[in-house]
XYZ file of C-alpha atoms in Angstrom:
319
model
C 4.364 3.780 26.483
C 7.636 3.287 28.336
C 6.859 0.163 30.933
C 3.989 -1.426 28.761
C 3.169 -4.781 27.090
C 2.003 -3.271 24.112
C 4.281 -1.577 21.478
C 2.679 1.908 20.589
C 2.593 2.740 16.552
C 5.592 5.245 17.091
C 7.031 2.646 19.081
C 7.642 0.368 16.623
C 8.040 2.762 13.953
C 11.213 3.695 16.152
C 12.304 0.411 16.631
C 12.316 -0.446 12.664
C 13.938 3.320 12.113
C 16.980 2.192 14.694
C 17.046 -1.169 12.883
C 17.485 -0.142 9.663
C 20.093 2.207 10.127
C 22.478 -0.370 12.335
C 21.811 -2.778 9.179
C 22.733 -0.268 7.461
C 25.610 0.805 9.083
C 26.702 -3.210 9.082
C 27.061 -3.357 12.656
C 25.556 -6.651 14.398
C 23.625 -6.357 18.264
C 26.739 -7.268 20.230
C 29.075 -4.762 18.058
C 26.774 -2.274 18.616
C 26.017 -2.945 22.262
C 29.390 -2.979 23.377
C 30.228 0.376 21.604
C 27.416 2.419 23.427
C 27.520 -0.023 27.022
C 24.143 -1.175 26.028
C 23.165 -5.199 26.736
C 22.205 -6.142 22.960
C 19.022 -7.904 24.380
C 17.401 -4.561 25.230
C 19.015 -2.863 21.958
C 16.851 -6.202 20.484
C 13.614 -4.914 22.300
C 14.122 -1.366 21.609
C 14.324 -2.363 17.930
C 11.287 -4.599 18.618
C 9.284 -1.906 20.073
C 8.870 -3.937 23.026
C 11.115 -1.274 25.353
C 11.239 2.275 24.310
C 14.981 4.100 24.860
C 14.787 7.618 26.059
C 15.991 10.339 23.404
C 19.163 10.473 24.771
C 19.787 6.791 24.078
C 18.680 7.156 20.745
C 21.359 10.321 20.232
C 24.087 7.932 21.288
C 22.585 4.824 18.956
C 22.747 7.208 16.262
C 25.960 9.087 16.888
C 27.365 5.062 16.868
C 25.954 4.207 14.039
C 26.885 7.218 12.434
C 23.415 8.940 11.060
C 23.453 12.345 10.510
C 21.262 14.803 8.868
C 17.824 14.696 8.012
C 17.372 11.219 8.914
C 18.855 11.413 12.580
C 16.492 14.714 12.664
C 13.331 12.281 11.847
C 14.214 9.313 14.136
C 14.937 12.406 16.892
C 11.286 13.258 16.993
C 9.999 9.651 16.642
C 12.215 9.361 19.572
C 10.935 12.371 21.439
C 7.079 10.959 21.017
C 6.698 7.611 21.795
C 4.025 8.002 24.650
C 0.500 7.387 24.024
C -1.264 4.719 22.178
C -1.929 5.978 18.823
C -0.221 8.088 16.602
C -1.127 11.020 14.020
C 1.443 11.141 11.430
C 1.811 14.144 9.659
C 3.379 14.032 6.055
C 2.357 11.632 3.042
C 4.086 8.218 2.940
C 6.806 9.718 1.384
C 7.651 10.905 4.213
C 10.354 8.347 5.987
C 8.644 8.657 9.272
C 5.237 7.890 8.405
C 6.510 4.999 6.086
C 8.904 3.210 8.301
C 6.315 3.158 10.701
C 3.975 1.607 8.386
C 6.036 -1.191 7.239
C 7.360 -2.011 11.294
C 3.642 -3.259 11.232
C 3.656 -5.029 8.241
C 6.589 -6.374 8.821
C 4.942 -8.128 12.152
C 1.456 -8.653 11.626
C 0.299 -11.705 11.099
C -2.655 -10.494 9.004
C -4.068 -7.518 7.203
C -7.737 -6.964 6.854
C -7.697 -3.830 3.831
C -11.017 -1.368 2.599
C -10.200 0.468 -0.248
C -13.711 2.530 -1.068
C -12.121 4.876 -4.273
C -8.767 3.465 -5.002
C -7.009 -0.424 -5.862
C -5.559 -1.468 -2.325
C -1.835 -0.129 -2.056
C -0.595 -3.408 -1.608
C -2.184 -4.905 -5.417
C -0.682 -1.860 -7.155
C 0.931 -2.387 -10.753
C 3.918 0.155 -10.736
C 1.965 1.980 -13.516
C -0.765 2.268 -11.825
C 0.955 3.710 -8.487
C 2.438 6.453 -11.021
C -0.878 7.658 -11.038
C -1.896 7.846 -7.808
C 1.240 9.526 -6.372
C 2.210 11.514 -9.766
C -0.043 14.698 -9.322
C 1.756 15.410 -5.875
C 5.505 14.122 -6.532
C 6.200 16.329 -9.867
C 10.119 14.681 -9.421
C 10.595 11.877 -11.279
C 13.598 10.294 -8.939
C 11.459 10.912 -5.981
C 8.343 9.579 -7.708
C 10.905 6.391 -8.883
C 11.295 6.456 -4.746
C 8.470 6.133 -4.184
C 6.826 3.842 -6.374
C 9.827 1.304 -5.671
C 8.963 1.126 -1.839
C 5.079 0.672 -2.141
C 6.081 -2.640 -4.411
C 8.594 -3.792 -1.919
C 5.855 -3.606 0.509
C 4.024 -5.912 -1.183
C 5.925 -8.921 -0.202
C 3.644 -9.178 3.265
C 1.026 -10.921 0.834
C 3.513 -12.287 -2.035
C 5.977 -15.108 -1.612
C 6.824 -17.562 0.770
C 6.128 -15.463 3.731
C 2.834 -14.111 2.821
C 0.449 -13.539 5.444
C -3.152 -13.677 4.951
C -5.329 -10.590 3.141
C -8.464 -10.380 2.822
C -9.038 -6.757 0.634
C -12.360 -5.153 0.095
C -12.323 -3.060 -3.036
C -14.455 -0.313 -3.331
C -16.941 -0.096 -6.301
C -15.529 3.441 -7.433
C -12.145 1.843 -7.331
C -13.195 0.125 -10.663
C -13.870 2.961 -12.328
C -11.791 5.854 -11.250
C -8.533 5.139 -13.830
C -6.974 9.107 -13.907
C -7.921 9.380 -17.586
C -5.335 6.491 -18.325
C -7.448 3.014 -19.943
C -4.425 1.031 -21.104
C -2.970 1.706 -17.325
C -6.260 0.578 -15.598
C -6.615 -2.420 -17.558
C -3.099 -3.682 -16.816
C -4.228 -3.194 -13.244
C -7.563 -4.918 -13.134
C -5.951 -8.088 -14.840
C -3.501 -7.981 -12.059
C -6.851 -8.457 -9.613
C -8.467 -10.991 -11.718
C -5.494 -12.908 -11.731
C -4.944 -12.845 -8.255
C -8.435 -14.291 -7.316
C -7.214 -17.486 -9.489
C -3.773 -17.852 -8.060
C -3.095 -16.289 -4.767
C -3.287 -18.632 -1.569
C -2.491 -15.486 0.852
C -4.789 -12.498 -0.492
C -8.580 -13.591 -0.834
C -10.405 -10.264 -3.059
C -14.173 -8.853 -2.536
C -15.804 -6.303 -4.143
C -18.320 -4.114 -2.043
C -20.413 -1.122 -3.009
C -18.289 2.136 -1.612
C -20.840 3.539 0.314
C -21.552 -0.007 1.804
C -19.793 1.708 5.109
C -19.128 5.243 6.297
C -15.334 4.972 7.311
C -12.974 5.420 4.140
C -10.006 3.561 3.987
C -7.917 2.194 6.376
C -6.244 -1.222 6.842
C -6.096 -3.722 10.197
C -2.858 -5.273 11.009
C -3.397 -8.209 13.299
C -0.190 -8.374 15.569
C 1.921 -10.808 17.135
C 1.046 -9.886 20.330
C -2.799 -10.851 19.360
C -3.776 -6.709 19.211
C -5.022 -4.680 16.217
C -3.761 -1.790 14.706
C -5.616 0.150 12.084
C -4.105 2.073 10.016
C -6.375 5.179 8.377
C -4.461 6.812 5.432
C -5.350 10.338 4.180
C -3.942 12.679 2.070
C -0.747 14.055 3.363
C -1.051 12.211 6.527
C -1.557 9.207 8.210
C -3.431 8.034 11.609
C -2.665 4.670 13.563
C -5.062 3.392 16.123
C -4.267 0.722 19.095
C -7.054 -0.165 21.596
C -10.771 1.162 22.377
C -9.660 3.478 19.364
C -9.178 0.216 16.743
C -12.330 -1.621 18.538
C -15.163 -0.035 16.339
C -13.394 -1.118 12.875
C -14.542 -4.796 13.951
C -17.966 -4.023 13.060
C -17.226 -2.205 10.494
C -15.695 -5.221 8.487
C -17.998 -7.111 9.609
C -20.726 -5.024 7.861
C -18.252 -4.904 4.677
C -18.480 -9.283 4.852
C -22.441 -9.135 4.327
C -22.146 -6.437 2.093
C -19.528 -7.743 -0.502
C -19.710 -9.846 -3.111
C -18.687 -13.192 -2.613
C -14.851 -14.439 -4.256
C -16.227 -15.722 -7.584
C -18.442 -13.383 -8.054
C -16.274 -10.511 -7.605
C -14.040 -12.556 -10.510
C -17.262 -12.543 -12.314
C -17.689 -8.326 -11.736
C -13.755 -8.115 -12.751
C -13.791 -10.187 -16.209
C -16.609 -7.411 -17.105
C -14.579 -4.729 -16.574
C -11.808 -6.046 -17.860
C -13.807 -6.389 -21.340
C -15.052 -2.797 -20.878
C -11.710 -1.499 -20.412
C -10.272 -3.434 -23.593
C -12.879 -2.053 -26.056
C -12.376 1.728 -24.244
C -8.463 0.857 -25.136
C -9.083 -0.121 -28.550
C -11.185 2.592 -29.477
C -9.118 5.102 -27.925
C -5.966 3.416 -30.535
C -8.573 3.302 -33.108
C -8.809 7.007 -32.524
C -5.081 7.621 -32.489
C -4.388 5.829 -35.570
C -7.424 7.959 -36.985
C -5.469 11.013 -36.303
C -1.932 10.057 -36.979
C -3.413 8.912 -40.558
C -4.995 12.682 -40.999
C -2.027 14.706 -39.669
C 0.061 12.607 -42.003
C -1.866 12.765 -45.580
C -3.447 15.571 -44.958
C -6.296 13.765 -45.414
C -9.953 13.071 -43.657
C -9.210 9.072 -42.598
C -12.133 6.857 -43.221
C -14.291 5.474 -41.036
C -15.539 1.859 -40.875
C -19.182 1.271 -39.795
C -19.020 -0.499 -36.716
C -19.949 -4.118 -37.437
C -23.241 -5.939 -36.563
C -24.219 -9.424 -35.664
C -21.388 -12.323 -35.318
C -18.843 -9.809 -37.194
C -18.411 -7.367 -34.139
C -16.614 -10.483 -32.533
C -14.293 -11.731 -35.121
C -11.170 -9.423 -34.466
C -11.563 -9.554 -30.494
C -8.354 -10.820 -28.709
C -9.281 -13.131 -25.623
C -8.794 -11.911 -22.571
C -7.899 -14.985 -20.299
């Protein structure tokens, strides 16, 4: 990509990796430019992704700046791939690679266009509820901790005073896959009903998950006026520039006419927000059933459910 207008995926991914680690390291453009004979406007566009240093510039950036290890070995082969448009990823987004190279987009786009057919959008995770998602592969709590920590910092592209605008389509199947976990999913889905009320940046729609063929993937809109989308999958990650991005135009365009409209995804959400409360409270009701038993020894009695205007009496609100 060396020579070109537009920054490639690894590009900038590269540029954020270098960035980080002179921040890092404390050292400011000019510090660092003098101390590797490098004029700190071009350090400023290698860091931008707008010029791309040759591996052995990168070496002596590094050896400045001090990184050793496994990180200098990751920024090495960002460093050693920069050429061609997009950019297959290999490794989850725990891997440092993969997710600095994700956030140097989000952290330059000046809007994110999100499908999320079978899971809530990464950015609208509750904490809890990215526990779940990552816990079956990260068994290590600290790395889980990680992990979980840098998806919510993420999310300050589309909260705060330097949101940009989100429009997320949620999948149908999103709402109902929860991991086995009720209390969890309800925390989450009055996160997204909340969010419809109050949030200026991020507009939500619900769409049936088979309402298009691609699974999920998210557009960044650029500064530079070009797309980049963004396909996750499990264990890696693919990011598309040019003819390759083109086709997901259409394909949010067919997600517009097939999603429900702002309130009426509210509408869908209060639903399964009451769902999820009575699944909750039965699931207690059952708990307490069982503690009583394993306690006194005895069978706990049960309470026919009640009929007519009674079955609403001891229901919490859920505004």
């Amino acid at each position: 990509m060396r020579g070109t207008d537009m920054a490639s995926p690894r590009a900038r991914g590269l540029g954020a990796a270098l960035r980080d680690a002179r921040i890092e390291a404390r050292f400011g453009l000019r510090e660092l430019g003098r101390r590797i004979g490098v004029n700190p406007a071009l350090l400023s566009n290698w860091e931008l992704g707008q010029r791309v240093p040759t591996p052995v510039e990168v070496a002596g950036v590094l050896g400045a700046l001090g990184v050793t290890g496994q990180r200098k070995a990751w920024i090495m082969l960002l460093a050693r791939g920069v050429s061609g448009p997009s950019w297959f990823s290999a490794g989850s987004q725990a891997d440092p690679a993969h997710y600095t190279t994700l956030i140097a987009h989000e952290r330059v786009a000046t809007s994110v266009t999100v499908w999320a057919p079978l899971l809530v959008p990464d950015l609208l995770q509750v904490p809890d509820y990215a526990r779940l998602v990552f816990g079956p592969d990260l068994r290590d709590k600290e790395k889980l901790d990680q992990v979980v920590e840098s998806r919510l910092d993420r999310n300050r592209i589309v909260f705060g005073a330097g949101a940009i605008p989100a429009r997320m389509f949620i999948g149908s199947e999103a709402l109902r896959n929860h991991f086995g976990d009720a209390e969890v999913m309800l925390r989450q889905m009055r996160f997204l009903k909340d969010l419809i009320g109050i949030s200026r940046a991020v507009t939500i729609r619900l769409a049936p998950s088979q309402a298009v063929t691609q699974g999920a993937f998210s557009r960044y809109t650029m500064k530079d006026t070009s797309d980049v989308v963004y396909c996750p999958h499990h264990g890696a990650g693919v990011f598309l520039v040019g003819k390759e991005a083109v086709p997901y135009t259409g394909t949010i365009e067919r997600l517009e006419e097939a999603a429900l409209s702002p309130a009426e995804s509210l509408a869908r959400l209060s639903v399964v927000v009451d769902q999820l409360l009575k699944e909750v409270k039965a699931q207690r009701r059952a708990t307490d059933a069982g503690l009583t038993q394993l306690l006194t020894g005895e069978e706990p009695t049960t309470d026919e459910e009640p009929t007519g205007d009674e079955s609403t009496t001891d229901e919490p609100t859920t505004d």
